[in-house]
């Protein structure tokens, strides 16, 4: 039992204790822990300068023993009345604080690990080929994204401009994306780095990974379709990637671990997780457009786990750094109401989605607000919340002159 | 005329003055300027803490006026005898210093802007399609690489392991790359960042870009060939990217500016450099294997310029940060002795290269040393050196157990 007054059914109980970076008017960003509807000012409560840097990186770099020790200390503080008088003054109402990007992102990698998503996109982008490329079942396909445009939930989504060319067009034109989309994903944050030239075995996953956040990998499908052969997505993705402000410690997800789906082909030993313990995670995502529930992507359906992704990412000797973010790729389940992107939900724009107000959507319109939330099983039937990542689409910055110059 | 004793024909004369980060035994890394065979300790000579941080980032962030002011000051110091007694104690022999990674790399982008290289690789990787993809002449294709594995010249090149699958193989195997290659490139470093959502016009190139270095984008062709469809290169590149230690200021390359090759198709206005002044650069690269000259890639043949690359990179509103590195892609000219990678020089391994000692190479062997150097026209017929980027191949870290596990 905890002495703070926790709302019934809160996803931010003592089994969660996610970390974030917050500020109040006139104060500097510092580390906090979400507790019910409050945030515990860790910098003030601990007096430890590691929590006053304005990002979680320094604490994440301390490693699993330090993470476990602080978690234990926080639980003691919040359950033992003896600590109440010292701790309670550092609990602030969450509604009064601003939340910041919790981590200084080092490298950002995005995977492509939902079989259902990969098959759906393969069918749409490469209709004349098998939906999965031959490598897909043998390795978790991934690519590097732009770390500098990872931003915290709430950052406006300026509709990107770029080149696009419909098959019937003679030449590409420049202009605002007409197929602005979302990708509902789960992100993993590296705390402890590794040495150049040495791989990180799958079994060492929890020695390196600190925690989990939600990711919306905003995507401009028209830009992406024109640019992505042969070197992969670039401007179709790099304009913004939004992350949730609360980083849920890996330790909070122990009740969410599940075996991943059965694999179709034998895995090479460095990816074989049969002995290391499975890192499938039963995280239930929800995608909302202007408040209306669009889909419920099940993370437990992901073919490749984060532990496999990390082992693959480093098998060539690439080193990790504190602050590396790697995301799962769009989470889509087998059901039509489990798809994590609009391009899947509207089947490439050919089957518009009808909203409760009677309007329809294929891709995002200016003013639309997309919110991702998620939860996972905690102890004793409780739920762990992953916070939310939200963003409102702003019109493209596209002037009359730009319009003239969009075509030659 | 300068008072320091400069070797005849030095590429590090007063028209160059490249910046780097150096240390001597027992001292902390700090900023220096190469002058002939010496390095000027800028931290000591200026007393400015911006030069004592151990990276160029803080100085690069100050912008073009600060860059020009320091350059002018350095020239005055090194030409006017009146400054000699104050400055000379801070000139150290270059052979006595260690050179470090000059920049804390933010995001790393690699382009693909040599038409000859793209055509050569297209013929080898996609023999059944036209060598250039339809987008190639309309936009500078690029992708994000791994910033955390950008390292300074001299860093050992541990042969990477990874999945590879020859067409005849039934399943992929794990093991050391058998097609370890180089890519001779020129890199551009961003000093002044930009705001999320706002594009950087082509004409603003020199307001953002601080300087130029050489890049060897080490590549494992067998890993790359198996993994790169559909999301682009990942582990085939991410194990190491080496850069030269000296960053040549953009201002030192004013005599190297040339018009780029004629374009085949009309360019969209944001990429049209007809009015902004061309940013083709007449940089002559040299690729050496174990000291022997293998090829002389001409940077002036690049189809897309760095100014076009920067305009493209930001046209979707992606922001720049101090320390962003973007590289040209492999520099290959039309001639067979102008190719910037072994896969081109040995035509996919089918035409081995014979070295002076009678041995042959298709791809790199353990112990091989690859060194890239380059120079560009300076004033009055002089040459500006870009320093060098070198690396020796070390054997893969691949044990007997690994060998057993490489195949299931």
JSON list of C-alpha atoms in Angstrom, two decimals, chain A residues 57-199:
[
{"chain": "A", "resi": 57, "resn": "UNK", "atom": "CA", "xyz": [20.95, 9.98, -20.08]},
{"chain": "A", "resi": 58, "resn": "UNK", "atom": "CA", "xyz": [23.28, 10.30, -17.10]},
{"chain": "A", "resi": 59, "resn": "UNK", "atom": "CA", "xyz": [21.07, 8.08, -14.96]},
{"chain": "A", "resi": 60, "resn": "UNK", "atom": "CA", "xyz": [20.49, 5.60, -17.78]},
{"chain": "A", "resi": 61, "resn": "UNK", "atom": "CA", "xyz": [24.26, 5.28, -18.19]},
{"chain": "A", "resi": 62, "resn": "UNK", "atom": "CA", "xyz": [24.64, 4.11, -14.57]},
{"chain": "A", "resi": 63, "resn": "UNK", "atom": "CA", "xyz": [23.36, 0.64, -15.42]},
{"chain": "A", "resi": 64, "resn": "UNK", "atom": "CA", "xyz": [20.96, -1.99, -14.11]},
{"chain": "A", "resi": 65, "resn": "UNK", "atom": "CA", "xyz": [22.17, -2.06, -10.51]},
{"chain": "A", "resi": 66, "resn": "UNK", "atom": "CA", "xyz": [21.65, 1.68, -10.10]},
{"chain": "A", "resi": 67, "resn": "UNK", "atom": "CA", "xyz": [18.28, 1.43, -11.86]},
{"chain": "A", "resi": 68, "resn": "UNK", "atom": "CA", "xyz": [17.16, -1.36, -9.50]},
{"chain": "A", "resi": 69, "resn": "UNK", "atom": "CA", "xyz": [18.46, 0.43, -6.42]},
{"chain": "A", "resi": 70, "resn": "UNK", "atom": "CA", "xyz": [16.57, 3.64, -7.19]},
{"chain": "A", "resi": 71, "resn": "UNK", "atom": "CA", "xyz": [13.42, 1.71, -8.00]},
{"chain": "A", "resi": 72, "resn": "UNK", "atom": "CA", "xyz": [13.62, -0.06, -4.64]},
{"chain": "A", "resi": 73, "resn": "UNK", "atom": "CA", "xyz": [14.24, 3.24, -2.88]},
{"chain": "A", "resi": 74, "resn": "UNK", "atom": "CA", "xyz": [11.26, 4.87, -4.58]},
{"chain": "A", "resi": 75, "resn": "UNK", "atom": "CA", "xyz": [8.98, 2.03, -3.52]},
{"chain": "A", "resi": 76, "resn": "UNK", "atom": "CA", "xyz": [10.18, 2.32, 0.05]},
{"chain": "A", "resi": 77, "resn": "UNK", "atom": "CA", "xyz": [9.64, 6.07, 0.02]},
{"chain": "A", "resi": 78, "resn": "UNK", "atom": "CA", "xyz": [6.12, 5.76, -1.32]},
{"chain": "A", "resi": 79, "resn": "UNK", "atom": "CA", "xyz": [4.96, 2.90, 0.89]},
{"chain": "A", "resi": 80, "resn": "UNK", "atom": "CA", "xyz": [6.55, 3.66, 4.26]},
{"chain": "A", "resi": 81, "resn": "UNK", "atom": "CA", "xyz": [4.77, 6.44, 6.15]},
{"chain": "A", "resi": 82, "resn": "UNK", "atom": "CA", "xyz": [8.07, 7.25, 7.83]},
{"chain": "A", "resi": 83, "resn": "UNK", "atom": "CA", "xyz": [9.29, 8.84, 4.57]},
{"chain": "A", "resi": 84, "resn": "UNK", "atom": "CA", "xyz": [6.10, 10.77, 3.93]},
{"chain": "A", "resi": 85, "resn": "UNK", "atom": "CA", "xyz": [7.05, 14.07, 5.49]},
{"chain": "A", "resi": 86, "resn": "UNK", "atom": "CA", "xyz": [10.34, 14.20, 3.56]},
{"chain": "A", "resi": 87, "resn": "UNK", "atom": "CA", "xyz": [8.93, 13.04, 0.21]},
{"chain": "A", "resi": 88, "resn": "UNK", "atom": "CA", "xyz": [5.47, 14.57, 0.02]},
{"chain": "A", "resi": 89, "resn": "UNK", "atom": "CA", "xyz": [6.67, 18.17, -0.53]},
{"chain": "A", "resi": 90, "resn": "UNK", "atom": "CA", "xyz": [8.32, 16.97, -3.76]},
{"chain": "A", "resi": 91, "resn": "UNK", "atom": "CA", "xyz": [5.10, 15.56, -5.24]},
{"chain": "A", "resi": 92, "resn": "UNK", "atom": "CA", "xyz": [3.64, 18.05, -7.71]},
{"chain": "A", "resi": 93, "resn": "UNK", "atom": "CA", "xyz": [0.35, 17.79, -9.59]},
{"chain": "A", "resi": 94, "resn": "UNK", "atom": "CA", "xyz": [1.13, 16.44, -13.07]},
{"chain": "A", "resi": 95, "resn": "UNK", "atom": "CA", "xyz": [-1.31, 18.93, -14.63]},
{"chain": "A", "resi": 96, "resn": "UNK", "atom": "CA", "xyz": [0.93, 21.79, -13.46]},
{"chain": "A", "resi": 97, "resn": "UNK", "atom": "CA", "xyz": [4.15, 20.62, -15.11]},
{"chain": "A", "resi": 98, "resn": "UNK", "atom": "CA", "xyz": [5.51, 20.76, -18.65]},
{"chain": "A", "resi": 99, "resn": "UNK", "atom": "CA", "xyz": [7.00, 17.55, -19.99]},
{"chain": "A", "resi": 100, "resn": "UNK", "atom": "CA", "xyz": [10.12, 17.56, -22.17]},
{"chain": "A", "resi": 101, "resn": "UNK", "atom": "CA", "xyz": [11.94, 15.12, -24.42]},
{"chain": "A", "resi": 102, "resn": "UNK", "atom": "CA", "xyz": [13.12, 12.67, -21.74]},
{"chain": "A", "resi": 103, "resn": "UNK", "atom": "CA", "xyz": [16.30, 11.55, -23.46]},
{"chain": "A", "resi": 104, "resn": "UNK", "atom": "CA", "xyz": [19.03, 13.07, -25.55]},
{"chain": "A", "resi": 105, "resn": "UNK", "atom": "CA", "xyz": [18.70, 10.66, -28.46]},
{"chain": "A", "resi": 106, "resn": "UNK", "atom": "CA", "xyz": [22.01, 9.29, -29.77]},
{"chain": "A", "resi": 107, "resn": "UNK", "atom": "CA", "xyz": [21.18, 7.07, -32.76]},
{"chain": "A", "resi": 108, "resn": "UNK", "atom": "CA", "xyz": [17.63, 6.27, -33.79]},
{"chain": "A", "resi": 109, "resn": "UNK", "atom": "CA", "xyz": [16.92, 2.96, -35.51]},
{"chain": "A", "resi": 110, "resn": "UNK", "atom": "CA", "xyz": [13.52, 1.91, -36.74]},
{"chain": "A", "resi": 111, "resn": "UNK", "atom": "CA", "xyz": [12.72, -1.75, -37.31]},
{"chain": "A", "resi": 112, "resn": "UNK", "atom": "CA", "xyz": [10.00, -3.38, -39.37]},
{"chain": "A", "resi": 113, "resn": "UNK", "atom": "CA", "xyz": [9.09, -6.29, -37.16]},
{"chain": "A", "resi": 114, "resn": "UNK", "atom": "CA", "xyz": [5.33, -6.77, -37.50]},
{"chain": "A", "resi": 115, "resn": "UNK", "atom": "CA", "xyz": [4.74, -9.47, -40.05]},
{"chain": "A", "resi": 116, "resn": "UNK", "atom": "CA", "xyz": [1.22, -8.20, -40.66]},
{"chain": "A", "resi": 117, "resn": "UNK", "atom": "CA", "xyz": [2.43, -4.65, -41.31]},
{"chain": "A", "resi": 118, "resn": "UNK", "atom": "CA", "xyz": [5.25, -5.81, -43.59]},
{"chain": "A", "resi": 119, "resn": "UNK", "atom": "CA", "xyz": [2.88, -8.01, -45.56]},
{"chain": "A", "resi": 120, "resn": "UNK", "atom": "CA", "xyz": [0.29, -5.25, -45.86]},
{"chain": "A", "resi": 121, "resn": "UNK", "atom": "CA", "xyz": [2.86, -2.71, -47.08]},
{"chain": "A", "resi": 122, "resn": "UNK", "atom": "CA", "xyz": [4.52, -5.22, -49.36]},
{"chain": "A", "resi": 123, "resn": "UNK", "atom": "CA", "xyz": [1.16, -5.89, -51.03]},
{"chain": "A", "resi": 124, "resn": "UNK", "atom": "CA", "xyz": [0.60, -2.17, -51.55]},
{"chain": "A", "resi": 125, "resn": "UNK", "atom": "CA", "xyz": [4.12, -0.98, -52.48]},
{"chain": "A", "resi": 126, "resn": "UNK", "atom": "CA", "xyz": [5.27, -4.03, -54.47]},
{"chain": "A", "resi": 127, "resn": "UNK", "atom": "CA", "xyz": [2.10, -5.67, -55.79]},
{"chain": "A", "resi": 128, "resn": "UNK", "atom": "CA", "xyz": [4.01, -7.77, -58.31]},
{"chain": "A", "resi": 129, "resn": "UNK", "atom": "CA", "xyz": [6.30, -9.45, -55.75]},
{"chain": "A", "resi": 130, "resn": "UNK", "atom": "CA", "xyz": [5.69, -11.68, -52.74]},
{"chain": "A", "resi": 131, "resn": "UNK", "atom": "CA", "xyz": [4.64, -9.43, -49.83]},
{"chain": "A", "resi": 132, "resn": "UNK", "atom": "CA", "xyz": [7.64, -10.37, -47.64]},
{"chain": "A", "resi": 133, "resn": "UNK", "atom": "CA", "xyz": [11.12, -9.94, -49.07]},
{"chain": "A", "resi": 134, "resn": "UNK", "atom": "CA", "xyz": [13.26, -13.14, -48.83]},
{"chain": "A", "resi": 135, "resn": "UNK", "atom": "CA", "xyz": [15.30, -11.77, -45.90]},
{"chain": "A", "resi": 136, "resn": "UNK", "atom": "CA", "xyz": [12.32, -10.81, -43.72]},
{"chain": "A", "resi": 137, "resn": "UNK", "atom": "CA", "xyz": [11.96, -14.10, -41.81]},
{"chain": "A", "resi": 138, "resn": "UNK", "atom": "CA", "xyz": [15.72, -14.42, -41.28]},
{"chain": "A", "resi": 139, "resn": "UNK", "atom": "CA", "xyz": [16.58, -11.07, -39.74]},
{"chain": "A", "resi": 140, "resn": "UNK", "atom": "CA", "xyz": [14.82, -8.08, -38.17]},
{"chain": "A", "resi": 141, "resn": "UNK", "atom": "CA", "xyz": [14.99, -5.54, -41.00]},
{"chain": "A", "resi": 142, "resn": "UNK", "atom": "CA", "xyz": [15.79, -2.04, -39.81]},
{"chain": "A", "resi": 143, "resn": "UNK", "atom": "CA", "xyz": [17.27, 1.27, -40.87]},
{"chain": "A", "resi": 144, "resn": "UNK", "atom": "CA", "xyz": [18.59, 4.41, -39.25]},
{"chain": "A", "resi": 145, "resn": "UNK", "atom": "CA", "xyz": [16.25, 7.36, -38.84]},
{"chain": "A", "resi": 146, "resn": "UNK", "atom": "CA", "xyz": [16.94, 10.99, -37.97]},
{"chain": "A", "resi": 147, "resn": "UNK", "atom": "CA", "xyz": [17.75, 11.35, -34.27]},
{"chain": "A", "resi": 148, "resn": "UNK", "atom": "CA", "xyz": [17.62, 15.16, -34.42]},
{"chain": "A", "resi": 149, "resn": "UNK", "atom": "CA", "xyz": [13.91, 15.23, -35.24]},
{"chain": "A", "resi": 150, "resn": "UNK", "atom": "CA", "xyz": [12.77, 12.94, -32.43]},
{"chain": "A", "resi": 151, "resn": "UNK", "atom": "CA", "xyz": [10.54, 15.19, -30.33]},
{"chain": "A", "resi": 152, "resn": "UNK", "atom": "CA", "xyz": [8.32, 14.88, -27.31]},
{"chain": "A", "resi": 153, "resn": "UNK", "atom": "CA", "xyz": [4.59, 14.26, -27.47]},
{"chain": "A", "resi": 154, "resn": "UNK", "atom": "CA", "xyz": [2.66, 17.42, -28.24]},
{"chain": "A", "resi": 155, "resn": "UNK", "atom": "CA", "xyz": [5.16, 18.82, -30.73]},
{"chain": "A", "resi": 156, "resn": "UNK", "atom": "CA", "xyz": [3.16, 20.16, -33.69]},
{"chain": "A", "resi": 157, "resn": "UNK", "atom": "CA", "xyz": [3.29, 18.05, -36.84]},
{"chain": "A", "resi": 158, "resn": "UNK", "atom": "CA", "xyz": [3.97, 20.50, -39.65]},
{"chain": "A", "resi": 159, "resn": "UNK", "atom": "CA", "xyz": [2.78, 18.81, -42.82]},
{"chain": "A", "resi": 160, "resn": "UNK", "atom": "CA", "xyz": [5.98, 18.13, -44.74]},
{"chain": "A", "resi": 161, "resn": "UNK", "atom": "CA", "xyz": [6.67, 19.18, -48.31]},
{"chain": "A", "resi": 162, "resn": "UNK", "atom": "CA", "xyz": [8.68, 17.10, -50.69]},
{"chain": "A", "resi": 163, "resn": "UNK", "atom": "CA", "xyz": [8.89, 15.49, -54.08]},
{"chain": "A", "resi": 164, "resn": "UNK", "atom": "CA", "xyz": [6.19, 13.07, -55.04]},
{"chain": "A", "resi": 165, "resn": "UNK", "atom": "CA", "xyz": [5.30, 11.52, -58.36]},
{"chain": "A", "resi": 166, "resn": "UNK", "atom": "CA", "xyz": [2.22, 9.52, -59.14]},
{"chain": "A", "resi": 167, "resn": "UNK", "atom": "CA", "xyz": [2.82, 6.73, -61.68]},
{"chain": "A", "resi": 168, "resn": "UNK", "atom": "CA", "xyz": [0.84, 8.66, -64.29]},
{"chain": "A", "resi": 169, "resn": "UNK", "atom": "CA", "xyz": [2.82, 11.89, -63.80]},
{"chain": "A", "resi": 170, "resn": "UNK", "atom": "CA", "xyz": [5.56, 12.63, -66.27]},
{"chain": "A", "resi": 171, "resn": "UNK", "atom": "CA", "xyz": [7.83, 14.26, -63.70]},
{"chain": "A", "resi": 172, "resn": "UNK", "atom": "CA", "xyz": [7.80, 14.76, -59.93]},
{"chain": "A", "resi": 173, "resn": "UNK", "atom": "CA", "xyz": [6.38, 17.88, -58.34]},
{"chain": "A", "resi": 174, "resn": "UNK", "atom": "CA", "xyz": [7.19, 19.58, -55.05]},
{"chain": "A", "resi": 175, "resn": "UNK", "atom": "CA", "xyz": [4.42, 20.22, -52.59]},
{"chain": "A", "resi": 176, "resn": "UNK", "atom": "CA", "xyz": [2.76, 19.33, -49.30]},
{"chain": "A", "resi": 177, "resn": "UNK", "atom": "CA", "xyz": [2.38, 15.63, -48.66]},
{"chain": "A", "resi": 178, "resn": "UNK", "atom": "CA", "xyz": [-1.08, 14.42, -49.55]},
{"chain": "A", "resi": 179, "resn": "UNK", "atom": "CA", "xyz": [-0.64, 11.10, -47.79]},
{"chain": "A", "resi": 180, "resn": "UNK", "atom": "CA", "xyz": [0.42, 12.04, -44.27]},
{"chain": "A", "resi": 181, "resn": "UNK", "atom": "CA", "xyz": [0.26, 9.01, -42.03]},
{"chain": "A", "resi": 182, "resn": "UNK", "atom": "CA", "xyz": [1.12, 7.65, -38.60]},
{"chain": "A", "resi": 183, "resn": "UNK", "atom": "CA", "xyz": [2.99, 4.59, -37.44]},
{"chain": "A", "resi": 184, "resn": "UNK", "atom": "CA", "xyz": [2.12, 3.29, -33.96]},
{"chain": "A", "resi": 185, "resn": "UNK", "atom": "CA", "xyz": [5.28, 1.84, -32.46]},
{"chain": "A", "resi": 186, "resn": "UNK", "atom": "CA", "xyz": [7.01, 0.93, -29.22]},
{"chain": "A", "resi": 187, "resn": "UNK", "atom": "CA", "xyz": [10.50, 2.33, -28.62]},
{"chain": "A", "resi": 188, "resn": "UNK", "atom": "CA", "xyz": [13.38, 0.96, -26.54]},
{"chain": "A", "resi": 189, "resn": "UNK", "atom": "CA", "xyz": [16.02, 3.16, -24.94]},
{"chain": "A", "resi": 190, "resn": "UNK", "atom": "CA", "xyz": [19.60, 2.06, -24.43]},
{"chain": "A", "resi": 191, "resn": "UNK", "atom": "CA", "xyz": [21.14, 3.00, -21.10]},
{"chain": "A", "resi": 192, "resn": "UNK", "atom": "CA", "xyz": [24.46, 1.19, -21.14]},
{"chain": "A", "resi": 193, "resn": "UNK", "atom": "CA", "xyz": [26.57, 1.47, -24.27]},
{"chain": "A", "resi": 194, "resn": "UNK", "atom": "CA", "xyz": [28.93, -1.10, -25.74]},
{"chain": "A", "resi": 195, "resn": "UNK", "atom": "CA", "xyz": [32.41, -1.25, -27.24]},
{"chain": "A", "resi": 196, "resn": "UNK", "atom": "CA", "xyz": [33.05, -0.85, -30.97]},
{"chain": "A", "resi": 197, "resn": "UNK", "atom": "CA", "xyz": [33.77, -4.23, -32.55]},
{"chain": "A", "resi": 198, "resn": "UNK", "atom": "CA", "xyz": [32.04, -6.36, -29.89]},
{"chain": "A", "resi": 199, "resn": "UNK", "atom": "CA", "xyz": [28.54, -7.71, -30.33]}
]
